[in-house]
Short mmCIF file of C-alpha atoms in Angstrom, two decimals:
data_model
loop_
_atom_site.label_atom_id
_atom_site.label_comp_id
_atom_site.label_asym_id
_atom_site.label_seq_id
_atom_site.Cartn_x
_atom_site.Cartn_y
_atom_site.Cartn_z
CA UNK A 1044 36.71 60.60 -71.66
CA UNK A 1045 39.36 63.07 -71.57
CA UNK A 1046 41.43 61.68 -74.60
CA UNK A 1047 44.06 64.70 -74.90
CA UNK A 1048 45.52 66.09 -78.03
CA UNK A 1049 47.74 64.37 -81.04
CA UNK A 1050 51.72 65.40 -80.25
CA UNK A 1051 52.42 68.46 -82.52
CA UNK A 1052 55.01 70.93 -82.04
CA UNK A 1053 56.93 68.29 -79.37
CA UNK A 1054 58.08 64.63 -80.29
CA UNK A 1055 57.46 64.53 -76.17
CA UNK A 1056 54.14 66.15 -75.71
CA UNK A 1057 53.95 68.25 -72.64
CA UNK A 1058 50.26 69.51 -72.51
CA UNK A 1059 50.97 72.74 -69.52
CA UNK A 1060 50.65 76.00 -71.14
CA UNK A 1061 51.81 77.57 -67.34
CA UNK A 1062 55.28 75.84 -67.95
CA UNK A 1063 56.45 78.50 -70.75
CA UNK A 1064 56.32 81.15 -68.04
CA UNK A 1065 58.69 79.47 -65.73
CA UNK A 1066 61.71 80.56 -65.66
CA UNK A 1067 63.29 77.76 -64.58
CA UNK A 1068 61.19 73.90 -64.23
CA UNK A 1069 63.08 72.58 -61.48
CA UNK A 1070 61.64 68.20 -61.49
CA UNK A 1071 61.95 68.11 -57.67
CA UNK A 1072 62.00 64.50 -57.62
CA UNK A 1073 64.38 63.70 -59.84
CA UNK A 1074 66.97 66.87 -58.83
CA UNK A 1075 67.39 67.86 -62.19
CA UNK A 1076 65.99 71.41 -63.44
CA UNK A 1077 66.50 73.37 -66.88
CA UNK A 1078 68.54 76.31 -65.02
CA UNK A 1079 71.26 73.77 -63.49
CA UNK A 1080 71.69 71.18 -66.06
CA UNK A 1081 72.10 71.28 -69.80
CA UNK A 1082 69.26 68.13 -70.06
CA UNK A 1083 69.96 67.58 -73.93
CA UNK A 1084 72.73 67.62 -73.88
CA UNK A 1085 72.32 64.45 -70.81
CA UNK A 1086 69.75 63.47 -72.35
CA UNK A 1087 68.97 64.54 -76.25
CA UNK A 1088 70.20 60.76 -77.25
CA UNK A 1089 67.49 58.91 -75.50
CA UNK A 1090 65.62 56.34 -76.96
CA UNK A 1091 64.70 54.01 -74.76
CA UNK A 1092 63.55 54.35 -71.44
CA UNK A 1093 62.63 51.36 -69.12
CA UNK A 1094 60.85 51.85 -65.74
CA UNK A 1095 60.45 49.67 -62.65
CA UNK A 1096 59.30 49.35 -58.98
CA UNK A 1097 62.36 48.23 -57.18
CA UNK A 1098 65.82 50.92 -57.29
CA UNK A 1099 67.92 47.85 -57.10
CA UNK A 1100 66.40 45.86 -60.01
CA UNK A 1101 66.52 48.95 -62.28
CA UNK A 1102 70.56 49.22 -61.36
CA UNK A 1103 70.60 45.86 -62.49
CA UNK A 1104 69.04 46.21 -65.74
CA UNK A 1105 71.13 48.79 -66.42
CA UNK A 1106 73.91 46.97 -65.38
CA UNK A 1107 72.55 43.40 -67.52
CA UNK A 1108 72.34 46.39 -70.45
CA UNK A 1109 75.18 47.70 -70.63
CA UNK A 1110 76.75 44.03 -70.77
CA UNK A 1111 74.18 43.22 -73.45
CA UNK A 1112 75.26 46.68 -75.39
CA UNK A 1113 78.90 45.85 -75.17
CA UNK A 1114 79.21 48.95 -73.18
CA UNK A 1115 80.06 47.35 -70.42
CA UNK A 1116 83.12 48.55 -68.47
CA UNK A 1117 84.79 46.61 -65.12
CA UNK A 1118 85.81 49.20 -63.84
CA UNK A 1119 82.66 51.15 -63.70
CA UNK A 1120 80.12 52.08 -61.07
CA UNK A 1121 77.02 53.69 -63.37
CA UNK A 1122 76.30 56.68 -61.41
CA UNK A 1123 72.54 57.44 -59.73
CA UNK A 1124 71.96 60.58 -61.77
CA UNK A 1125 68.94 61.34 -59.14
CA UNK A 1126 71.26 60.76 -56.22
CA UNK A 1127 70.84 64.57 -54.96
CA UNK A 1128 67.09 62.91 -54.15
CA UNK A 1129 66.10 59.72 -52.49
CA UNK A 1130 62.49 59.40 -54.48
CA UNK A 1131 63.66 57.59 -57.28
CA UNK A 1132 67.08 56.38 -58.96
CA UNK A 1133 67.67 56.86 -62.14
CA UNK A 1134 70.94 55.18 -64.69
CA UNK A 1135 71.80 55.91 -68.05
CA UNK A 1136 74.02 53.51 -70.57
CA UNK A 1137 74.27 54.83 -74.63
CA UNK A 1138 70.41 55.55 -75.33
CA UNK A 1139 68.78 53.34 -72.78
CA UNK A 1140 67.69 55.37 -69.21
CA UNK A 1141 67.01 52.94 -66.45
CA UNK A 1142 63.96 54.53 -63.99
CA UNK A 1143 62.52 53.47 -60.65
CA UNK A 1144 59.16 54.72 -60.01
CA UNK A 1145 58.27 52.85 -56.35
CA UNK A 1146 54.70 50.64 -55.59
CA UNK A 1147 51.53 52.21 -56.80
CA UNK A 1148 49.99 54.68 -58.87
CA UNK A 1149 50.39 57.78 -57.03
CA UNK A 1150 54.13 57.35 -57.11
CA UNK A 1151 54.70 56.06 -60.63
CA UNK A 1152 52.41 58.88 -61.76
CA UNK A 1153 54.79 62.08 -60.09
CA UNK A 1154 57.93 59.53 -61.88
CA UNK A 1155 56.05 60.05 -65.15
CA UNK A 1156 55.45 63.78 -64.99
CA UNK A 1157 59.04 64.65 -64.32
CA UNK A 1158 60.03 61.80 -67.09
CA UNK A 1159 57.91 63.66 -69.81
CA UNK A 1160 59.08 67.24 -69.09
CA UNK A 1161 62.79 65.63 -68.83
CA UNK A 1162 62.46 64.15 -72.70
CA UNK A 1163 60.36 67.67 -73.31
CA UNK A 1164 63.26 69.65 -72.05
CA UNK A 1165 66.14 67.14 -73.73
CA UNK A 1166 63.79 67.28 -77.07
CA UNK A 1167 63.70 63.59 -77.49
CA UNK A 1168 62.62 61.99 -80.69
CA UNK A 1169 61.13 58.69 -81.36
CA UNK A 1170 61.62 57.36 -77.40
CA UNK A 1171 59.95 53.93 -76.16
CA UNK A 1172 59.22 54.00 -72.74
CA UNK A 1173 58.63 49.94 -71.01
CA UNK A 1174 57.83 49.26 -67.42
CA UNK A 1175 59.44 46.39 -66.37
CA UNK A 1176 57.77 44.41 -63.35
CA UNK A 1177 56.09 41.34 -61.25
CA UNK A 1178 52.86 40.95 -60.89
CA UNK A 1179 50.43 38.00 -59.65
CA UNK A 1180 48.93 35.71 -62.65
CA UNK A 1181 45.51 34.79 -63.27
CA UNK A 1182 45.16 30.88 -64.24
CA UNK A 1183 49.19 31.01 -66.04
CA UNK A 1184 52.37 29.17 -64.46
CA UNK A 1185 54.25 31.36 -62.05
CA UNK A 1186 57.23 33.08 -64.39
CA UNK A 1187 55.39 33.83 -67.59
CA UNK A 1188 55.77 37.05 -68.61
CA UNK A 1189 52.75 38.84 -69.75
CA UNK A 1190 52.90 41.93 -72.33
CA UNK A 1191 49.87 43.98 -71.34
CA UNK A 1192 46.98 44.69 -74.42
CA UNK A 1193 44.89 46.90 -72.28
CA UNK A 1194 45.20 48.21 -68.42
CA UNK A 1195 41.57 47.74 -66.99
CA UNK A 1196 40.57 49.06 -63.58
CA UNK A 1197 39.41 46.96 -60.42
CA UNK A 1198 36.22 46.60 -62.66
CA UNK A 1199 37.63 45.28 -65.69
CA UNK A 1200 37.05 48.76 -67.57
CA UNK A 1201 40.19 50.36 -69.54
CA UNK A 1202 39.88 53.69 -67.58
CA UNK A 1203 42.32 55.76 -65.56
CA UNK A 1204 40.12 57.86 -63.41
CA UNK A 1205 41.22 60.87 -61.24
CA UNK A 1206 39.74 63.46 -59.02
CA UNK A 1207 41.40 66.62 -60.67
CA UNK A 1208 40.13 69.95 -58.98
CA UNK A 1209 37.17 68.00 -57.33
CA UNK A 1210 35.88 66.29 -60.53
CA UNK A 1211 36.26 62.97 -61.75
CA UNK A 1212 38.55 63.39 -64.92
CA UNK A 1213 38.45 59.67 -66.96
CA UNK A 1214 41.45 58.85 -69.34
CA UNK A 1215 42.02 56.30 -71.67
CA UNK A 1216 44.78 53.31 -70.79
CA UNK A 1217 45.65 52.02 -74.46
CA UNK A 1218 48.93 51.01 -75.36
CA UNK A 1219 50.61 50.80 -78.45
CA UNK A 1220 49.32 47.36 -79.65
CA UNK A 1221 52.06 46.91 -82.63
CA UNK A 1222 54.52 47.39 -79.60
CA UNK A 1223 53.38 44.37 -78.22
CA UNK A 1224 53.41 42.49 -81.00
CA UNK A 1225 57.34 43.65 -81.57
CA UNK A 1226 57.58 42.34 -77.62
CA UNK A 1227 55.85 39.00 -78.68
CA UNK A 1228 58.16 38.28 -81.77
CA UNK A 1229 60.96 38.99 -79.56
CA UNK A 1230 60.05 36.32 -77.15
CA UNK A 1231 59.52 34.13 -79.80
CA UNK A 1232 62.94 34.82 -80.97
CA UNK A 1233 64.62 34.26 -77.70
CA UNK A 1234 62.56 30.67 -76.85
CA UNK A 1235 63.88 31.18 -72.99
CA UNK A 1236 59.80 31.27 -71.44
CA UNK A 1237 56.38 31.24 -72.01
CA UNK A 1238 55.02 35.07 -73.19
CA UNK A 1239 51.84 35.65 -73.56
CA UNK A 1240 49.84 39.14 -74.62
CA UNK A 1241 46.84 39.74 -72.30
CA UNK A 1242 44.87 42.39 -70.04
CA UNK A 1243 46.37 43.59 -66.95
CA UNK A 1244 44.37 44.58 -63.71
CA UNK A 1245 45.84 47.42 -62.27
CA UNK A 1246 44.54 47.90 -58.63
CA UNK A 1247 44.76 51.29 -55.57
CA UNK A 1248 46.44 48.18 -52.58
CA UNK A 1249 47.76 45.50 -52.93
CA UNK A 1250 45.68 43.21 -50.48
CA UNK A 1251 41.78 44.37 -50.32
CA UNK A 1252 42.05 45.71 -53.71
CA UNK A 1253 43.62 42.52 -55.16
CA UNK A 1254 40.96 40.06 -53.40
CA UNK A 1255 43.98 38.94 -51.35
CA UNK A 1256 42.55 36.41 -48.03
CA UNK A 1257 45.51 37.28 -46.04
CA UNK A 1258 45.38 41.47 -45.37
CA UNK A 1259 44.76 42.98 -42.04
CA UNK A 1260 41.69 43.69 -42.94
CA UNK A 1261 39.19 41.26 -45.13
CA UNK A 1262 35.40 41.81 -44.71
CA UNK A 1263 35.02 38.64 -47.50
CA UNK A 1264 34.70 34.88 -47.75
CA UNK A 1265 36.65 32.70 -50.21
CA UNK A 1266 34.08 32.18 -52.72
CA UNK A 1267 33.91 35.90 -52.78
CA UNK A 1268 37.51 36.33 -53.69
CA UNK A 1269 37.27 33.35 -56.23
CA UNK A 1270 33.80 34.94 -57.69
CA UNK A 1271 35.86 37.60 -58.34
CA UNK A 1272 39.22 36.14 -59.61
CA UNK A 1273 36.98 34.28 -61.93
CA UNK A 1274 35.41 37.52 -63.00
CA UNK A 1275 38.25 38.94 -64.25
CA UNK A 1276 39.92 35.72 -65.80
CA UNK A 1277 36.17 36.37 -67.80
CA UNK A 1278 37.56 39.54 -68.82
CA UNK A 1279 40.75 38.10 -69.92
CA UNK A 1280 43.25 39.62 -67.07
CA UNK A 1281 46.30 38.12 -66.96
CA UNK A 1282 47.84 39.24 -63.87
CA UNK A 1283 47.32 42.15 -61.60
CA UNK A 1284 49.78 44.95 -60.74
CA UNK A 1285 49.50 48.55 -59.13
CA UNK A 1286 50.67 50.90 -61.90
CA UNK A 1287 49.40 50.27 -65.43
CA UNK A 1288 46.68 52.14 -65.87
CA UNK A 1289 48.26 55.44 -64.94
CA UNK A 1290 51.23 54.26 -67.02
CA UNK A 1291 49.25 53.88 -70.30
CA UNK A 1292 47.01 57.12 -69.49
CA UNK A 1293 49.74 59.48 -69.24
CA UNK A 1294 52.44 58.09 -71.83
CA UNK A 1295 48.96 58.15 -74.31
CA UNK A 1296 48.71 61.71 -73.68
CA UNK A 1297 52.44 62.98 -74.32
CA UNK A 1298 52.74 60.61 -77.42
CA UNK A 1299 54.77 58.18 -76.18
CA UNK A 1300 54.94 54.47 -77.50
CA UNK A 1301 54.48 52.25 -74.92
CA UNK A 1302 53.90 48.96 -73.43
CA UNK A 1303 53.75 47.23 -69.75
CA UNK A 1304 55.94 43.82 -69.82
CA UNK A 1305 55.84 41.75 -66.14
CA UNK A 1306 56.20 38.30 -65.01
CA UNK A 1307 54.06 36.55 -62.82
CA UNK A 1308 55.48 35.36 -59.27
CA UNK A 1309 52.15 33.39 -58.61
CA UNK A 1310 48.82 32.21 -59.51
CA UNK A 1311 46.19 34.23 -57.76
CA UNK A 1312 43.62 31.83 -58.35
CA UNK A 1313 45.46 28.68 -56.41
CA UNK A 1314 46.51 31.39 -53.23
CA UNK A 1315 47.45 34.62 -52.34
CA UNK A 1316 50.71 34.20 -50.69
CA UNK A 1317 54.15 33.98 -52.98
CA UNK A 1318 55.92 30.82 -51.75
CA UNK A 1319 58.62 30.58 -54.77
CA UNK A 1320 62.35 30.19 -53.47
CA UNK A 1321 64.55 33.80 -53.26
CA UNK A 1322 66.54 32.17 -56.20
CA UNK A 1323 63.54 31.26 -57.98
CA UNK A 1324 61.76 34.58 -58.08
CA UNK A 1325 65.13 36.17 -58.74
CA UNK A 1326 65.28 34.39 -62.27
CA UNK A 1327 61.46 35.29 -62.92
CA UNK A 1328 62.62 38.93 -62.27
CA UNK A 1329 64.95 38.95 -64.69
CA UNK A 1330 62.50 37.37 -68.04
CA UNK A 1331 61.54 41.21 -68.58
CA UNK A 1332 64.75 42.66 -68.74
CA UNK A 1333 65.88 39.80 -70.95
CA UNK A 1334 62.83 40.61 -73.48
CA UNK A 1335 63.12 44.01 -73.47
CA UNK A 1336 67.14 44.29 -73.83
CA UNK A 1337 66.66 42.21 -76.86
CA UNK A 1338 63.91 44.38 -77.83
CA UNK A 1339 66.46 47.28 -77.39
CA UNK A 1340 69.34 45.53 -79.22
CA UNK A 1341 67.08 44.36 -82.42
CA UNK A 1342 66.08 48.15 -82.75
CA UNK A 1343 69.80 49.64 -82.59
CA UNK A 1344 70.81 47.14 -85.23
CA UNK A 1345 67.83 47.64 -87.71
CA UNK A 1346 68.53 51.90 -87.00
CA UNK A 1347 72.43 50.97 -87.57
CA UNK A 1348 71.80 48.82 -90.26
CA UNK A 1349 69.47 51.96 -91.98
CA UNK A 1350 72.27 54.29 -91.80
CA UNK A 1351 74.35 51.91 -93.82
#
């Protein structure tokens, strides 16, 4: 397994020897670049930095944390700092940077290479980087929240794999385990819903690759899909998603601390199809971003109660 270096010279580890003879590293997707924006001075004061699927839901969070912060202001609009771009959105409140990355790993994975040069660039220390999303459950209520251990592939192994130049390049998925144990105590704290720490299936589609019955294409039976919904419930998957395993391979590799919190909309093994009221699922949406902003707030005040 390619298992990359330890972080040495960089709190952010950017592993790209070719980047030092840019003269300028322009993050296309983002619209930010080193020769038109003084990034850390934007930036430097980054801490936190939370990641999701959906632009809207991100605005929100950043919105919820800003309230949560007491940096919340009426009057304000938080500005889409990517808005020269329509890839991703992107919001900033105090230390806290609020990221979509889209559906899937190939777009989460471009997100994350113009993230880590970004916190490279700003010369970040000590940042926490969360993704925030839904997924469906495996044999848990709809609306518990599971805090990923490990990120296992469509056959249960923890392994990111890549073609890279026409070879097969295999990278680890762990995650930062004490992370999730933080993530667990805070749920704990808060009593709102039922948290639990397990593995996460991370899958290529989102109907054949998640067993689903109801795709345009399915070339199984039933008792195929439930052989293997079973199969992984064997493994100990929680719920399945579309963007883990990249997630944990690539903040692994630039040192980042990190940790995959979602909620479950359904469970997989009693259907495929997510039935739950628009109000409902609205409220489920929300259980990450109401562990992880008091995540976020319990680590300002133990850093602010440090400096005094």
């Amino acid at each position: 397994m390619d298992k990359g270096k330890t972080p040495c010279c960089s709190p952010v580890f950017v592993q790209n020897p070719h980047l030092n003879s840019l003269k300028e590293d322009f993050l296309y997707h983002f619209d930010l670049g080193t020769g038109t924006h003084d990034l850390p001075a934007m930036f430097g004061d980054v801490k936190f930095v939370c990641v999701g699927g959906s632009p809207s839901r991100m605005k929100a969070f950043i919105e919820f944390m800003a309230s949560e912060l007491g940096m919340e202001d009426p009057k304000s609009e938080y500005p889409n700092i990517c808005a020269g771009t329509d890839r991703y959105v992107m919001y900033k409140i105090g230390p806290v940077l609020s990221i979509s990355h889209g559906m899937g790993i190939p777009s989460i994975a471009i997100m994350l290479h113009e993230l880590i040069k970004l916190l490279h660039h700003a010369r970040c220390k000590d940042v926490t980087v969360i993704r925030l999303g839904t997924s469906g459950g495996i044999g848990l209520e709809p609306g518990t929240v599971v805090i990923t251990k490990q990120a296992l592939d469509g056959t249960f192994l923890p392994k990111y794999e890549q073609v890279i130049l026409g070879k097969n390049v295999v990278r680890d998925t762990d995650l930062d385990q004490s992370l999730a144990q933080e993530l667990l105590q805070c749920s704990k704290e808060l009593n709102q819903f039922e948290t639990v720490i397990g593995n996460t299936m991370c899958t290529l589609d989102f109907y054949e690759g998640q067993a689903r019955l109801d795709g345009a294409f399915c070339f199984y039976t039933e008792k195929d899909k439930q052989d293997y919904l079973n199969k992984a419930n064997e493994a100990k998957v929680c719920n399945i998603e579309m963007e883990s395993t990249v997630f944990a391979a690539m903040c692994k590799l630039s040192g980042l601390r990190a940790a995959v919190v979602c909620v479950t909309l359904l469970d997989r093994l009693k259907g495929d199809q997510i039935s739950s009221s628009h109000e409902l699922l609205q409220s489920f949406q929300q259980r990450p971003q109401i562990l992880v902003s008091h995540y976020i707030k319990k680590q300002l005040g133990a850093k602010a109660a440090e400096r005094h």
